PDB file of C-alpha atoms in Angstrom:
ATOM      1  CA  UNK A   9    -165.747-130.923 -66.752  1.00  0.00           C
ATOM      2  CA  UNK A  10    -166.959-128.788 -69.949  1.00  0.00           C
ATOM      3  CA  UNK A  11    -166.385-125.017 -70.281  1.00  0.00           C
ATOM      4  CA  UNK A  12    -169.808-124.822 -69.363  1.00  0.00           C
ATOM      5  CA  UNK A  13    -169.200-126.271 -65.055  1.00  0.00           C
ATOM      6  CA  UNK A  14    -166.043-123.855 -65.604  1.00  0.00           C
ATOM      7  CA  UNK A  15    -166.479-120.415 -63.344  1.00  0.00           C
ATOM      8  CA  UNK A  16    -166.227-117.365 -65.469  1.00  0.00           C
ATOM      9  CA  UNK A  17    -163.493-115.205 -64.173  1.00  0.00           C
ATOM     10  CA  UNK A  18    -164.808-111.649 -65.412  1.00  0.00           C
ATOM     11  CA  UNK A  19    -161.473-109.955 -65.253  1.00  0.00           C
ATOM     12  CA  UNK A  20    -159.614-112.192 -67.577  1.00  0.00           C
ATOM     13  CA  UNK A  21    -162.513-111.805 -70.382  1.00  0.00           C
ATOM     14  CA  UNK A  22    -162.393-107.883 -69.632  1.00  0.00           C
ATOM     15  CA  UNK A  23    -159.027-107.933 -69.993  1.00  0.00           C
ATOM     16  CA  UNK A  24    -159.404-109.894 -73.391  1.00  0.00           C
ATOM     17  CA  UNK A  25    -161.865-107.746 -75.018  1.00  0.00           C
ATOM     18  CA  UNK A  26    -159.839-104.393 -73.787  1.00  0.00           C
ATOM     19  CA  UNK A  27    -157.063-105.911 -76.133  1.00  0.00           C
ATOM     20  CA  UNK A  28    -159.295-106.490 -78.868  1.00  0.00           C
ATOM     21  CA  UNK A  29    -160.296-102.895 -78.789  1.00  0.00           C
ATOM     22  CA  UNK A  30    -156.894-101.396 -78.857  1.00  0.00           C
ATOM     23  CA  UNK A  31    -155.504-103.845 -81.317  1.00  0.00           C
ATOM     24  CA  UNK A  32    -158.602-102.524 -83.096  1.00  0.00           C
ATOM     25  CA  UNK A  33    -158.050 -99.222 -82.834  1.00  0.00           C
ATOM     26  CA  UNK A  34    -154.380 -99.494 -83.534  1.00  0.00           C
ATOM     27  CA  UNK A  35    -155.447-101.111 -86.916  1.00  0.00           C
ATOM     28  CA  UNK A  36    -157.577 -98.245 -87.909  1.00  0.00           C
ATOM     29  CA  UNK A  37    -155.736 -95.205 -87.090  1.00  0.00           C
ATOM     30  CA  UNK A  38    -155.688 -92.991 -89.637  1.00  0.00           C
ATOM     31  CA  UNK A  39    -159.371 -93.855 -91.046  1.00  0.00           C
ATOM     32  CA  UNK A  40    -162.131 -94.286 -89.888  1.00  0.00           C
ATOM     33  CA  UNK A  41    -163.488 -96.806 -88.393  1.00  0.00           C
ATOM     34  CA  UNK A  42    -167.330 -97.170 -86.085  1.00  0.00           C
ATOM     35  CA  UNK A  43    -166.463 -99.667 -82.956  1.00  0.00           C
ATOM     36  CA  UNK A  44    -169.101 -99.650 -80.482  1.00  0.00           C
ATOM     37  CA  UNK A  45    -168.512-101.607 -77.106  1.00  0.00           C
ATOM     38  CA  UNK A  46    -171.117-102.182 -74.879  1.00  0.00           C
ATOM     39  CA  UNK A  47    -170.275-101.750 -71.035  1.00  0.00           C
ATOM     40  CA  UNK A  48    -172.570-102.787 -68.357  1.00  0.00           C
ATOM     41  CA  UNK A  49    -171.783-100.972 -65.439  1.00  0.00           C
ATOM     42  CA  UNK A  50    -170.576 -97.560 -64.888  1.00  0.00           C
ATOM     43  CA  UNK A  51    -167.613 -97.899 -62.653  1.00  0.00           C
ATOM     44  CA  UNK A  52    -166.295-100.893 -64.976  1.00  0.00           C
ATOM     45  CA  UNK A  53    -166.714 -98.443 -67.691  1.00  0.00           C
ATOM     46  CA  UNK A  54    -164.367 -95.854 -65.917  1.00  0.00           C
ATOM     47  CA  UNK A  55    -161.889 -98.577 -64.930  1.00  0.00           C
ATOM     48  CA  UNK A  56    -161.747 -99.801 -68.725  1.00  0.00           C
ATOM     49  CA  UNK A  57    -161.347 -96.346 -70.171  1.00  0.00           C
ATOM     50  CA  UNK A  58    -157.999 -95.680 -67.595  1.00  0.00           C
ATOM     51  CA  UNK A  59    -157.032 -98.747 -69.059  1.00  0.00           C
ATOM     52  CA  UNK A  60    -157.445 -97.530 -72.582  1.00  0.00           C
ATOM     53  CA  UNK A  61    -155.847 -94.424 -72.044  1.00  0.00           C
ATOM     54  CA  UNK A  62    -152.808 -96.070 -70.506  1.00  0.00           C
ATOM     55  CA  UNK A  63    -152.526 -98.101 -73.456  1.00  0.00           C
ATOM     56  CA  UNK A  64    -153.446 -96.037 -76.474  1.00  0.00           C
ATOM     57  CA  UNK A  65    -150.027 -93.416 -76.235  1.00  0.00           C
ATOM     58  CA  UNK A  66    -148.060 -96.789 -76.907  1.00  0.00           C
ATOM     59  CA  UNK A  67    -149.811 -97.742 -79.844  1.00  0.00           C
ATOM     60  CA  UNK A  68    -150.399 -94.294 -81.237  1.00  0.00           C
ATOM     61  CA  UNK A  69    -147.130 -93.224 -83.511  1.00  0.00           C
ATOM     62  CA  UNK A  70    -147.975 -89.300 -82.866  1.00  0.00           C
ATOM     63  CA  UNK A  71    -148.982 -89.748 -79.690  1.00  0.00           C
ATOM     64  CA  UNK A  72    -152.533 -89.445 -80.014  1.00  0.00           C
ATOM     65  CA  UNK A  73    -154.794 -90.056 -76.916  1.00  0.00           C
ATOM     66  CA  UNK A  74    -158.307 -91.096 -76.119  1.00  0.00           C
ATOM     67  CA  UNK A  75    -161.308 -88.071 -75.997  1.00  0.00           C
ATOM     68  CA  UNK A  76    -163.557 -89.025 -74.293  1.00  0.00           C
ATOM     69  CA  UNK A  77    -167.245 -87.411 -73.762  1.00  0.00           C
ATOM     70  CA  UNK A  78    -170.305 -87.907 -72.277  1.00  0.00           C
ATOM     71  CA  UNK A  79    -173.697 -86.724 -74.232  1.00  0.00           C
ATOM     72  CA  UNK A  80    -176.220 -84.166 -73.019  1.00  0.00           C
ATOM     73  CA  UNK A  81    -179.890 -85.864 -72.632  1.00  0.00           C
ATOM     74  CA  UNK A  82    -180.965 -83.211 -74.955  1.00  0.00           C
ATOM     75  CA  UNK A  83    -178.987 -84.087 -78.108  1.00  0.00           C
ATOM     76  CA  UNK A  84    -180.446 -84.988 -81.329  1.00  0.00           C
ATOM     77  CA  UNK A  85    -177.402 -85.350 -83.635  1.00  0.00           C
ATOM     78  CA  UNK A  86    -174.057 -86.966 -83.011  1.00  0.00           C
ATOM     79  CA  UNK A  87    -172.219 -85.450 -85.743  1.00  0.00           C
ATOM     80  CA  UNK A  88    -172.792 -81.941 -84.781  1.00  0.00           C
ATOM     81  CA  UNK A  89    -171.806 -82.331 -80.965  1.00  0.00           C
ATOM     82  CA  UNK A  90    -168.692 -84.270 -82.221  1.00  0.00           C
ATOM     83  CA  UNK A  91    -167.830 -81.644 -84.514  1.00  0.00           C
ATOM     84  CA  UNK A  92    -168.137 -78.798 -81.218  1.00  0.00           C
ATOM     85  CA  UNK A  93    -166.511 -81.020 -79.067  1.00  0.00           C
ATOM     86  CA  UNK A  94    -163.169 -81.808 -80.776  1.00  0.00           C
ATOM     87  CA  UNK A  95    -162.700 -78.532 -82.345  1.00  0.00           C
ATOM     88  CA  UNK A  96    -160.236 -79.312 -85.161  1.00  0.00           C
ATOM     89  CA  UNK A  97    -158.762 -82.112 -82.390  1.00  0.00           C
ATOM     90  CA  UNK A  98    -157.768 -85.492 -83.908  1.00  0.00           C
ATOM     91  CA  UNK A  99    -157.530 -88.116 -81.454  1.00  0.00           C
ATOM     92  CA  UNK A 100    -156.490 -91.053 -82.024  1.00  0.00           C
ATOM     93  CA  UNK A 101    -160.235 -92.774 -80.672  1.00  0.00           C
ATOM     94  CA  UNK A 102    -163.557 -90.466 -79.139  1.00  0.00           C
ATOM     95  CA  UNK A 103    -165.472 -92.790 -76.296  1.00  0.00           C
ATOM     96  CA  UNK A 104    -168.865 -91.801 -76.197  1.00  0.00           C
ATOM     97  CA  UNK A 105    -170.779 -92.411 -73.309  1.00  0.00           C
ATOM     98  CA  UNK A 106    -174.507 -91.487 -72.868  1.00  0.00           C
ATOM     99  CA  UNK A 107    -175.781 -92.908 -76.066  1.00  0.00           C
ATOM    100  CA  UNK A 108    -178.557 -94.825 -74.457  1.00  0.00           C
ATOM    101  CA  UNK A 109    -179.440 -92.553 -72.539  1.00  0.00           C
ATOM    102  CA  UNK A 110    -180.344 -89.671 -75.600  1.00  0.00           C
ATOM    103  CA  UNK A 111    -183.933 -88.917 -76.678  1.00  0.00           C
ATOM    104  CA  UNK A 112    -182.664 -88.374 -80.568  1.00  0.00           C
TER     105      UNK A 112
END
């Protein structure tokens, strides 16, 4: 049988690429760094972000956490509404959800 015939059990690659993500963010902390993940469906999205928050404190030496927001319709540039948003916060990652769904 090739990997092809071979079922694809969803949770296990989920599970995979959550790692990759915090391992990526763990790498970066303390610079920047642009990841973008792309999540299909919204209640998988929720379910990964709990995740993520459960495991960011452990990899964050100050104890950072995850910000998370969801964009307005109506807005035309990221770095502004970022900027509002976190007022002088500096988490250790910002999810942004709603950027498909902007009409910048």
């Amino acid at each position: 049988m090739t990997d092809l015939d071979q079922p694809i059990d969803c949770s296990v690659y989920n599970e995979r690429s959550l790692q990759t993500l915090v391992r990526a963010i763990a790498l970066s902390e303390g610079n920047f760094s642009l990841i973008l993940v792309r999540c299909n469906y919204v209640t998988l999205q929720r379910s990964m972000l709990q995740r993520l928050e459960s495991l960011c404190p452990e990899i964050s030496e100050e104890g950072r956490s995850v910000h998370s927001m969801v964009l307005p319709k109506t807005v035309s540039t990221l770095y502004s509404t970022l900027v509002d948003a976190l007022d002088q916060k500096q988490p250790l990652a910002v999810m942004i959800f709603g950027l498909d769904c902007t009409n910048g």
